[in-house]
Amino acid sequence: MEVNPSSSDGKPVTTRFHSRLCEQRPLSAKAFELILSRPPGFDFKAGQRLRLQYAGTERDYSLASTPQSKTLRLCIRHFEQGLVSPRLARLKAGAPLWFTGPLGYFTYRPSSRPAILVATGTGIAPFYAICRTHTFRFCLLHGATAPEHLYYETFFRQQAQPYVPCISKPRTRLPAGAFSGYVTHYLERHLAPGRYDFYLAGHEEMISDVTLLVDDRFSGSQVYAEIFY
Amino acid sequence: MSVMKIYTRSGDRGKTSLFSGERVEKHHLRVETYGDADELNSVIGVVIAYLPDANKKIREELSVIQTNLLQIGAWLATTPQADVQSALAEITDDMVTGLEQAIDRLEARLTPLKNFILPGGHPSSAFAHVARTVCRRTERRVVQLALQEETSKTQSPLKTIQAYLNRLSDYLFVLARYCNKIHNHQDVLWK
């Protein structure tokens, strides 16, 4: 661990951690997991992210692991034309990696209101951390273009009450209990009026659409959001 | 990959999200208050831009103040008793004391005032006066917010923020005079 130069008020600007790749696991044709060794002194809250420094640039990835975990699990979308993700996808076990963090405030905030979790794509990662760390009742709307992109589905089917896969472009048979359409359509049609805690993680269009829907139909609710590419 | 987007479109219909998660109208007192703190921060940025590079100490001092104002903005964007308050950097009495020491240090280099002065002179001084008045407006909003929330606890973060802004406007007044002095501008006295 090394500490970067101090700011003018004497506080460290950021702490840089050194880690190694333990394993790389495919999640689908569009996403994969990196399992990193956890450097000493790196503490975080479930739902926070780290800033990976790689290929001369930086990328923020939410941690899918719990704060008690011995390794760090990242859930990464594979952009074929991207600068970083194709190279990360080719990394072999043992490769050195550097990152800073933890970052962000997308963490669980206990309340008496029902929790509605909405995820699209790799936005499911912070929920995988939060829902294995905290015990609370939640409904999960899991948006994906196709069933093969419902990452961590098995876990959430057991934990969420209810778990609703929302498949926006169904080409094959829908999974059990799935809704054909966008998460916003499900909310419009099936969520009873009331005050909720909405946790949104995923594409910016989903976040803006759901937030505007909350303003219109679920006034008095709380909205916590993390935008993902 | 998570990203920090400049625009999200979720504010297009006149509402915004507080740091503590509530959706409120954009003219909500809390939004007006952290908006004023943001404006103050921006004007201080202009003051820094007009300061000579040689004045490293003051530039650094103002940079710390800008950081503190961001922390204050986060507090102002959070409703009382919100769980997320625990994630915020504390606003401490030491920050107020730091300003008092900076005021004393600058004042020691200035001739004592016997008249009111007219804001102006070198651009760095003129903008320090603008910052001072925006600071006073921010302070008035914080007082209003504290009253609205019936914050009676003397240890409330809003009370410390109030004290910090009160002292900061004094600092900006002294800084405005100091900026004129280092640029060889005379203060314009009110006659």
Tab-separated table of C-alpha atoms in Angstrom:
chain	number	residue	atom	x	y	z
A	1	MET	CA	0.000	0.000	0.000
A	2	GLU	CA	1.310	3.442	-0.808
A	3	VAL	CA	-0.089	6.856	0.024
A	4	ASN	CA	-0.099	9.480	-2.696
A	5	PRO	CA	1.133	13.011	-1.972
A	6	SER	CA	-0.847	14.933	0.623
A	7	SER	CA	-3.258	17.698	-0.184
A	8	SER	CA	-2.673	21.212	1.096
A	9	ASP	CA	-4.582	20.527	4.319
A	10	GLY	CA	-2.393	17.539	5.094
A	11	LYS	CA	-5.015	14.853	4.426
A	12	PRO	CA	-4.064	12.042	2.033
A	13	VAL	CA	-5.632	12.583	-1.385
A	14	THR	CA	-6.126	8.887	-2.023
A	15	THR	CA	-4.685	5.514	-1.157
A	16	ARG	CA	-3.438	3.227	-3.900
A	17	PHE	CA	-3.680	-0.517	-3.374
A	18	HIS	CA	-1.799	-3.292	-5.086
A	19	SER	CA	-3.607	-6.521	-5.883
A	20	ARG	CA	-3.333	-9.600	-8.115
A	21	LEU	CA	-5.841	-11.333	-10.312
A	22	CYS	CA	-6.892	-14.655	-8.767
A	23	GLU	CA	-9.415	-15.739	-11.360
A	24	GLN	CA	-11.447	-14.626	-14.357
A	25	ARG	CA	-14.936	-16.080	-14.863
A	26	PRO	CA	-17.288	-15.482	-17.799
A	27	LEU	CA	-20.832	-14.442	-16.867
A	28	SER	CA	-22.173	-14.249	-20.412
A	29	ALA	CA	-20.944	-13.241	-23.863
A	30	LYS	CA	-21.228	-9.619	-22.684
A	31	ALA	CA	-19.824	-9.722	-19.154
A	32	PHE	CA	-17.262	-11.407	-16.938
A	33	GLU	CA	-16.052	-11.410	-13.369
A	34	LEU	CA	-12.575	-10.615	-12.097
A	35	ILE	CA	-11.669	-12.028	-8.701
A	36	LEU	CA	-8.856	-10.014	-7.119
A	37	SER	CA	-6.780	-10.634	-4.031
A	38	ARG	CA	-7.801	-8.282	-1.236
A	39	PRO	CA	-4.919	-6.084	-0.113
A	40	PRO	CA	-4.469	-5.470	3.626
A	41	GLY	CA	-6.060	-2.243	4.788
A	42	PHE	CA	-8.669	-2.061	2.037
A	43	ASP	CA	-12.001	-1.709	3.861
A	44	PHE	CA	-15.294	-0.905	2.206
A	45	LYS	CA	-19.053	-0.949	2.655
A	46	ALA	CA	-21.336	-3.212	0.643
A	47	GLY	CA	-22.334	-1.334	-2.512
A	48	GLN	CA	-19.182	0.798	-2.808
A	49	ARG	CA	-16.856	0.708	-5.791
A	50	LEU	CA	-13.154	0.838	-6.526
A	51	ARG	CA	-11.237	2.729	-9.210
A	52	LEU	CA	-9.095	0.371	-11.251
A	53	GLN	CA	-5.985	1.895	-12.828
A	54	TYR	CA	-5.191	0.020	-15.987
A	55	ALA	CA	-3.854	0.641	-19.500
A	56	GLY	CA	-3.036	4.245	-18.626
A	57	THR	CA	-6.582	5.072	-17.609
A	58	GLU	CA	-9.070	4.575	-14.768
A	59	ARG	CA	-12.408	2.765	-14.556
A	60	ASP	CA	-14.835	2.575	-11.631
A	61	TYR	CA	-16.265	-0.871	-10.870
A	62	SER	CA	-18.741	-1.739	-8.137
A	63	LEU	CA	-17.658	-4.456	-5.758
A	64	ALA	CA	-19.906	-7.508	-5.873
A	65	SER	CA	-18.203	-8.961	-2.788
A	66	THR	CA	-19.190	-8.469	0.826
A	67	PRO	CA	-17.022	-6.447	3.230
A	68	GLN	CA	-16.095	-9.759	4.956
A	69	SER	CA	-14.878	-11.438	1.787
A	70	LYS	CA	-11.223	-12.442	1.434
A	71	THR	CA	-11.229	-11.570	-2.271
A	72	LEU	CA	-12.680	-8.712	-4.318
A	73	ARG	CA	-15.209	-9.578	-7.020
A	74	LEU	CA	-15.786	-7.216	-9.938
A	75	CYS	CA	-18.544	-7.630	-12.478
A	76	ILE	CA	-17.421	-6.138	-15.786
A	77	ARG	CA	-19.284	-5.463	-18.994
A	78	HIS	CA	-17.271	-6.484	-22.044
A	79	PHE	CA	-17.143	-3.681	-24.606
A	80	GLU	CA	-15.648	-5.231	-27.730
A	81	GLN	CA	-14.331	-1.888	-28.972
A	82	GLY	CA	-13.428	-0.677	-25.482
A	83	LEU	CA	-9.998	0.405	-24.303
A	84	VAL	CA	-9.970	-1.473	-21.005
A	85	SER	CA	-12.505	-4.310	-20.782
A	86	PRO	CA	-11.161	-6.420	-23.721
A	87	ARG	CA	-7.704	-6.296	-22.152
A	88	LEU	CA	-9.048	-7.146	-18.699
A	89	ALA	CA	-10.901	-10.087	-20.250
A	90	ARG	CA	-7.577	-11.489	-21.497
A	91	LEU	CA	-5.745	-11.162	-18.174
A	92	LYS	CA	-4.281	-14.309	-16.661
A	93	ALA	CA	-4.245	-15.291	-12.994
A	94	GLY	CA	-1.393	-13.616	-11.162
A	95	ALA	CA	-1.514	-10.393	-13.200
A	96	PRO	CA	-0.789	-7.330	-11.023
A	97	LEU	CA	-3.529	-4.714	-10.660
A	98	TRP	CA	-3.694	-1.346	-8.895
A	99	PHE	CA	-6.719	0.510	-7.647
A	100	THR	CA	-7.885	3.305	-5.358
A	101	GLY	CA	-10.989	3.468	-3.213
A	102	PRO	CA	-13.402	2.702	-1.778
A	103	LEU	CA	-15.694	5.215	-3.450
A	104	GLY	CA	-19.347	6.132	-3.456
A	105	TYR	CA	-22.369	6.193	-1.185
A	106	PHE	CA	-24.564	3.593	-2.877
A	107	THR	CA	-25.053	1.600	0.295
A	108	TYR	CA	-28.024	0.132	2.130
A	109	ARG	CA	-29.909	2.627	4.298
A	110	PRO	CA	-32.322	0.909	6.688
A	111	SER	CA	-35.829	2.370	6.839
A	112	SER	CA	-39.441	1.403	7.473
A	113	ARG	CA	-40.331	1.847	3.789
A	114	PRO	CA	-40.334	-1.209	1.485
A	115	ALA	CA	-37.127	-1.506	-0.553
A	116	ILE	CA	-37.462	-1.745	-4.330
A	117	LEU	CA	-34.184	-2.659	-6.019
A	118	VAL	CA	-33.904	-2.081	-9.761
A	119	ALA	CA	-30.873	-3.263	-11.718
A	120	THR	CA	-29.938	-3.489	-15.358
A	121	GLY	CA	-26.811	-5.106	-16.801
A	122	THR	CA	-23.781	-5.156	-14.521
A	123	GLY	CA	-25.651	-2.749	-12.233
A	124	ILE	CA	-26.651	-5.913	-10.357
A	125	ALA	CA	-23.131	-6.059	-8.817
A	126	PRO	CA	-23.655	-3.688	-5.848
A	127	PHE	CA	-26.928	-5.466	-5.017
A	128	TYR	CA	-25.111	-8.803	-4.932
A	129	ALA	CA	-22.876	-7.273	-2.251
A	130	ILE	CA	-25.633	-5.436	-0.348
A	131	CYS	CA	-28.105	-8.327	-0.253
A	132	ARG	CA	-25.500	-10.783	1.055
A	133	THR	CA	-24.349	-8.323	3.720
A	134	HIS	CA	-27.637	-7.000	5.126
A	135	THR	CA	-30.755	-8.909	6.080
A	136	PHE	CA	-33.790	-7.042	4.806
A	137	ARG	CA	-36.893	-7.697	2.747
A	138	PHE	CA	-36.609	-6.428	-0.794
A	139	CYS	CA	-38.210	-6.677	-4.207
A	140	LEU	CA	-35.775	-6.899	-7.120
A	141	LEU	CA	-36.633	-5.882	-10.658
A	142	HIS	CA	-33.832	-7.326	-12.740
A	143	GLY	CA	-33.727	-5.841	-16.216
A	144	ALA	CA	-31.895	-7.514	-19.097
A	145	THR	CA	-32.208	-7.746	-22.855
A	146	ALA	CA	-32.185	-11.558	-22.677
A	147	PRO	CA	-32.336	-14.201	-19.893
A	148	GLU	CA	-28.629	-15.082	-20.243
A	149	HIS	CA	-27.781	-11.594	-18.938
A	150	LEU	CA	-29.547	-12.093	-15.590
A	151	TYR	CA	-26.329	-12.327	-13.603
A	152	TYR	CA	-26.552	-13.895	-10.096
A	153	GLU	CA	-30.136	-14.955	-10.872
A	154	THR	CA	-29.999	-18.106	-8.722
A	155	PHE	CA	-29.092	-16.150	-5.595
A	156	PHE	CA	-31.699	-13.448	-6.123
A	157	ARG	CA	-34.468	-15.938	-6.879
A	158	GLN	CA	-33.937	-17.318	-3.367
A	159	GLN	CA	-33.622	-13.963	-1.615
A	160	ALA	CA	-35.856	-11.385	-3.297
A	161	GLN	CA	-39.546	-11.103	-2.431
A	162	PRO	CA	-40.430	-11.079	-5.237
A	163	TYR	CA	-37.707	-11.490	-7.860
A	164	VAL	CA	-38.939	-10.163	-11.197
A	165	PRO	CA	-36.757	-10.612	-14.262
A	166	CYS	CA	-37.796	-7.971	-16.810
A	167	ILE	CA	-36.712	-9.078	-20.275
A	168	SER	CA	-36.831	-6.224	-22.759
A	169	LYS	CA	-36.121	-8.168	-25.981
A	170	PRO	CA	-37.338	-11.725	-25.421
A	171	ARG	CA	-36.377	-14.039	-28.277
A	172	THR	CA	-36.827	-17.328	-26.448
A	173	ARG	CA	-39.147	-18.573	-23.711
A	174	LEU	CA	-39.215	-16.269	-20.699
A	175	PRO	CA	-37.830	-17.571	-17.396
A	176	ALA	CA	-40.259	-18.367	-14.576
A	177	GLY	CA	-42.023	-15.298	-13.208
A	178	ALA	CA	-40.490	-13.042	-15.824
A	179	PHE	CA	-42.086	-9.905	-17.192
A	180	SER	CA	-41.794	-9.118	-20.886
A	181	GLY	CA	-40.780	-5.446	-21.097
A	182	TYR	CA	-38.786	-2.755	-19.371
A	183	VAL	CA	-38.559	-2.365	-15.592
A	184	THR	CA	-40.393	0.962	-15.873
A	185	HIS	CA	-43.349	-0.753	-17.523
A	186	TYR	CA	-43.487	-3.270	-14.686
A	187	LEU	CA	-43.445	-0.484	-12.095
A	188	GLU	CA	-46.203	1.415	-13.901
A	189	ARG	CA	-48.446	-1.611	-14.150
A	190	HIS	CA	-47.764	-3.618	-11.017
A	191	LEU	CA	-46.371	-1.569	-8.148
A	192	ALA	CA	-49.081	-0.321	-5.808
A	193	PRO	CA	-49.080	3.408	-4.970
A	194	GLY	CA	-47.066	4.167	-1.849
A	195	ARG	CA	-43.771	5.364	-0.460
A	196	TYR	CA	-40.754	3.199	-1.112
A	197	ASP	CA	-36.971	3.243	-0.992
A	198	PHE	CA	-35.853	2.863	-4.605
A	199	TYR	CA	-32.298	1.677	-5.202
A	200	LEU	CA	-31.416	2.074	-8.892
A	201	ALA	CA	-28.237	0.729	-10.485
A	202	GLY	CA	-27.779	0.473	-14.208
A	203	HIS	CA	-28.123	2.372	-17.445
A	204	GLU	CA	-28.775	6.089	-17.230
A	205	GLU	CA	-31.990	5.832	-19.271
A	206	MET	CA	-33.425	3.386	-16.755
A	207	ILE	CA	-32.409	5.643	-13.868
A	208	SER	CA	-33.923	8.791	-15.365
A	209	ASP	CA	-37.109	6.971	-16.451
A	210	VAL	CA	-37.650	5.343	-13.053
A	211	THR	CA	-36.839	8.580	-11.191
A	212	LEU	CA	-39.391	10.541	-13.226
A	213	LEU	CA	-41.912	7.753	-12.627
A	214	VAL	CA	-41.258	8.011	-8.886
A	215	ASP	CA	-41.970	11.765	-9.079
A	216	ASP	CA	-45.269	11.070	-10.849
A	217	ARG	CA	-46.579	8.019	-9.033
A	218	PHE	CA	-44.630	7.288	-5.861
A	219	SER	CA	-44.259	10.754	-4.352
A	220	GLY	CA	-42.536	10.833	-0.966
A	221	SER	CA	-40.258	7.925	-1.858
A	222	GLN	CA	-36.481	7.977	-1.559
A	223	VAL	CA	-34.274	7.422	-4.611
A	224	TYR	CA	-30.662	6.221	-4.434
A	225	ALA	CA	-28.913	5.731	-7.760
A	226	GLU	CA	-25.659	4.565	-9.301
A	227	ILE	CA	-25.196	4.943	-13.057
A	228	PHE	CA	-23.511	2.177	-15.062
A	229	TYR	CA	-22.377	1.949	-18.669
B	1	MET	CA	-18.520	0.159	-14.943
B	2	SER	CA	-20.118	2.890	-12.877
B	3	VAL	CA	-19.840	6.467	-14.046
B	4	MET	CA	-20.421	9.997	-12.825
B	5	LYS	CA	-22.664	11.598	-15.425
B	6	ILE	CA	-22.984	15.362	-15.803
B	7	TYR	CA	-26.585	14.992	-16.931
B	8	THR	CA	-29.184	12.373	-16.039
B	9	ARG	CA	-32.397	14.009	-17.345
B	10	SER	CA	-34.117	13.111	-14.050
B	11	GLY	CA	-34.214	16.831	-13.166
B	12	ASP	CA	-35.881	17.987	-16.363
B	13	ARG	CA	-39.291	18.354	-14.727
B	14	GLY	CA	-38.173	20.625	-11.897
B	15	LYS	CA	-37.269	18.136	-9.191
B	16	THR	CA	-33.916	17.002	-7.903
B	17	SER	CA	-32.563	14.336	-5.552
B	18	LEU	CA	-31.097	15.252	-2.195
B	19	PHE	CA	-27.991	13.393	-1.068
B	20	SER	CA	-30.208	11.631	1.478
B	21	GLY	CA	-32.462	10.317	-1.300
B	22	GLU	CA	-35.558	12.532	-1.158
B	23	ARG	CA	-36.966	14.004	-4.357
B	24	VAL	CA	-37.702	17.713	-3.852
B	25	GLU	CA	-38.636	20.735	-5.953
B	26	LYS	CA	-35.632	22.679	-7.222
B	27	HIS	CA	-36.779	25.789	-5.353
B	28	HIS	CA	-36.826	23.900	-2.022
B	29	LEU	CA	-35.024	25.905	0.676
B	30	ARG	CA	-32.447	23.138	1.103
B	31	VAL	CA	-31.626	23.235	-2.616
B	32	GLU	CA	-31.454	27.054	-2.596
B	33	THR	CA	-29.046	26.838	0.340
B	34	TYR	CA	-26.574	24.384	-1.146
B	35	GLY	CA	-26.933	26.247	-4.446
B	36	ASP	CA	-25.728	29.398	-2.686
B	37	ALA	CA	-22.801	27.471	-1.165
B	38	ASP	CA	-21.961	26.288	-4.693
B	39	GLU	CA	-22.130	29.869	-6.011
B	40	LEU	CA	-19.847	31.004	-3.198
B	41	ASN	CA	-17.374	28.269	-4.100
B	42	SER	CA	-17.397	29.420	-7.724
B	43	VAL	CA	-16.737	33.059	-6.840
B	44	ILE	CA	-13.835	31.987	-4.641
B	45	GLY	CA	-12.515	30.189	-7.721
B	46	VAL	CA	-12.519	33.534	-9.528
B	47	VAL	CA	-10.621	35.162	-6.651
B	48	ILE	CA	-7.984	32.405	-6.879
B	49	ALA	CA	-7.745	32.912	-10.644
B	50	TYR	CA	-6.919	36.599	-10.087
B	51	LEU	CA	-4.288	35.991	-7.408
B	52	PRO	CA	-0.645	36.053	-8.447
B	53	ASP	CA	1.138	32.669	-8.490
B	54	ALA	CA	3.568	34.026	-5.916
B	55	ASN	CA	0.778	34.200	-3.359
B	56	LYS	CA	0.923	30.464	-2.719
B	57	LYS	CA	-0.179	30.604	0.908
B	58	ILE	CA	-3.456	32.448	0.189
B	59	ARG	CA	-4.171	30.279	-2.848
B	60	GLU	CA	-3.779	27.152	-0.710
B	61	GLU	CA	-5.916	28.644	2.049
B	62	LEU	CA	-8.705	29.357	-0.440
B	63	SER	CA	-8.373	25.890	-1.907
B	64	VAL	CA	-8.956	24.364	1.554
B	65	ILE	CA	-11.980	26.662	1.951
B	66	GLN	CA	-13.332	25.380	-1.379
B	67	THR	CA	-12.959	21.793	-0.145
B	68	ASN	CA	-14.712	22.699	3.113
B	69	LEU	CA	-17.556	24.312	1.159
B	70	LEU	CA	-18.049	21.084	-0.807
B	71	GLN	CA	-18.312	19.213	2.501
B	72	ILE	CA	-20.773	21.846	3.747
B	73	GLY	CA	-22.761	21.428	0.523
B	74	ALA	CA	-23.042	17.693	1.190
B	75	TRP	CA	-24.403	18.385	4.694
B	76	LEU	CA	-26.872	20.930	3.343
B	77	ALA	CA	-28.079	18.379	0.772
B	78	THR	CA	-28.811	15.844	3.515
B	79	THR	CA	-31.922	15.873	5.693
B	80	PRO	CA	-31.449	15.666	9.478
B	81	GLN	CA	-31.344	12.188	10.991
B	82	ALA	CA	-30.629	10.620	7.577
B	83	ASP	CA	-28.523	7.517	8.001
B	84	VAL	CA	-26.119	8.721	5.308
B	85	GLN	CA	-24.950	11.550	7.588
B	86	SER	CA	-22.483	9.056	9.052
B	87	ALA	CA	-20.722	8.962	5.670
B	88	LEU	CA	-20.148	12.733	5.615
B	89	ALA	CA	-16.931	14.441	6.672
B	90	GLU	CA	-17.523	16.241	9.943
B	91	ILE	CA	-17.706	20.045	10.028
B	92	THR	CA	-15.603	20.869	13.065
B	93	ASP	CA	-14.991	23.842	15.337
B	94	ASP	CA	-11.342	23.582	14.256
B	95	MET	CA	-12.380	24.744	10.797
B	96	VAL	CA	-13.845	27.915	12.356
B	97	THR	CA	-10.727	28.403	14.481
B	98	GLY	CA	-8.562	27.998	11.370
B	99	LEU	CA	-10.424	30.887	9.740
B	100	GLU	CA	-9.982	33.058	12.831
B	101	GLN	CA	-6.234	32.458	12.749
B	102	ALA	CA	-6.133	33.306	9.033
B	103	ILE	CA	-8.078	36.545	9.679
B	104	ASP	CA	-5.610	37.554	12.424
B	105	ARG	CA	-2.656	36.786	10.135
B	106	LEU	CA	-4.007	38.938	7.287
B	107	GLU	CA	-5.177	41.760	9.535
B	108	ALA	CA	-1.707	42.062	11.024
B	109	ARG	CA	-0.456	43.134	7.588
B	110	LEU	CA	-3.151	45.802	7.087
B	111	THR	CA	-3.658	49.275	8.495
B	112	PRO	CA	-6.628	49.403	10.882
B	113	LEU	CA	-9.868	50.641	9.311
B	114	LYS	CA	-11.529	53.817	10.547
B	115	ASN	CA	-14.116	54.188	7.764
B	116	PHE	CA	-16.398	51.978	5.733
B	117	ILE	CA	-14.879	51.060	2.383
B	118	LEU	CA	-16.452	50.757	-1.032
B	119	PRO	CA	-16.059	47.308	-2.604
B	120	GLY	CA	-13.738	47.411	-5.604
B	121	GLY	CA	-10.159	47.983	-6.619
B	122	HIS	CA	-8.166	45.123	-8.076
B	123	PRO	CA	-10.374	42.364	-9.623
B	124	SER	CA	-9.209	39.873	-6.966
B	125	SER	CA	-10.405	42.288	-4.268
B	126	ALA	CA	-13.662	43.101	-6.057
B	127	PHE	CA	-14.446	39.382	-6.409
B	128	ALA	CA	-13.518	38.732	-2.774
B	129	HIS	CA	-16.238	41.267	-1.908
B	130	VAL	CA	-18.691	39.437	-4.193
B	131	ALA	CA	-17.732	36.191	-2.441
B	132	ARG	CA	-18.307	37.885	0.931
B	133	THR	CA	-21.837	38.937	-0.002
B	134	VAL	CA	-22.706	35.511	-1.458
B	135	CYS	CA	-21.317	34.023	1.766
B	136	ARG	CA	-23.663	36.241	3.801
B	137	ARG	CA	-26.606	35.123	1.668
B	138	THR	CA	-25.634	31.472	2.177
B	139	GLU	CA	-25.402	32.106	5.897
B	140	ARG	CA	-28.891	33.687	5.939
B	141	ARG	CA	-30.301	30.628	4.157
B	142	VAL	CA	-28.612	28.284	6.632
B	143	VAL	CA	-30.168	30.255	9.519
B	144	GLN	CA	-33.557	29.945	7.812
B	145	LEU	CA	-33.041	26.217	7.275
B	146	ALA	CA	-32.032	25.703	10.899
B	147	LEU	CA	-35.125	27.591	12.088
B	148	GLN	CA	-37.367	25.639	9.737
B	149	GLU	CA	-36.042	22.400	11.114
B	150	GLU	CA	-36.233	23.740	14.677
B	151	THR	CA	-32.665	22.711	15.237
B	152	SER	CA	-32.219	23.487	18.903
B	153	LYS	CA	-29.202	21.268	19.483
B	154	THR	CA	-26.112	23.443	19.836
B	155	GLN	CA	-24.009	20.592	18.426
B	156	SER	CA	-26.048	20.405	15.237
B	157	PRO	CA	-23.902	20.474	12.065
B	158	LEU	CA	-26.008	23.425	10.873
B	159	LYS	CA	-24.886	25.449	13.909
B	160	THR	CA	-21.223	24.809	13.112
B	161	ILE	CA	-21.849	25.594	9.434
B	162	GLN	CA	-23.513	28.844	10.509
B	163	ALA	CA	-20.446	29.791	12.566
B	164	TYR	CA	-18.106	28.793	9.729
B	165	LEU	CA	-19.952	30.970	7.184
B	166	ASN	CA	-20.134	33.877	9.613
B	167	ARG	CA	-16.359	33.706	10.055
B	168	LEU	CA	-15.738	33.070	6.365
B	169	SER	CA	-17.452	36.310	5.352
B	170	ASP	CA	-15.186	38.170	7.796
B	171	TYR	CA	-12.191	36.391	6.275
B	172	LEU	CA	-13.299	37.385	2.775
B	173	PHE	CA	-13.609	41.023	3.851
B	174	VAL	CA	-10.064	41.047	5.190
B	175	LEU	CA	-8.893	39.127	2.126
B	176	ALA	CA	-10.457	41.780	-0.156
B	177	ARG	CA	-8.411	44.460	1.609
B	178	TYR	CA	-5.288	42.308	1.459
B	179	CYS	CA	-5.774	41.731	-2.279
B	180	ASN	CA	-5.820	45.487	-2.856
B	181	LYS	CA	-2.721	45.912	-0.734
B	182	ILE	CA	-0.626	43.331	-2.631
B	183	HIS	CA	-1.707	44.886	-5.928
B	184	ASN	CA	-0.911	48.409	-4.708
B	185	HIS	CA	-4.530	49.548	-4.810
B	186	GLN	CA	-5.787	51.893	-2.107
B	187	ASP	CA	-9.064	50.962	-0.391
B	188	VAL	CA	-11.751	53.437	-1.496
B	189	LEU	CA	-13.117	55.000	1.692
B	190	TRP	CA	-16.774	55.912	2.074
B	191	LYS	CA	-16.989	59.623	2.681
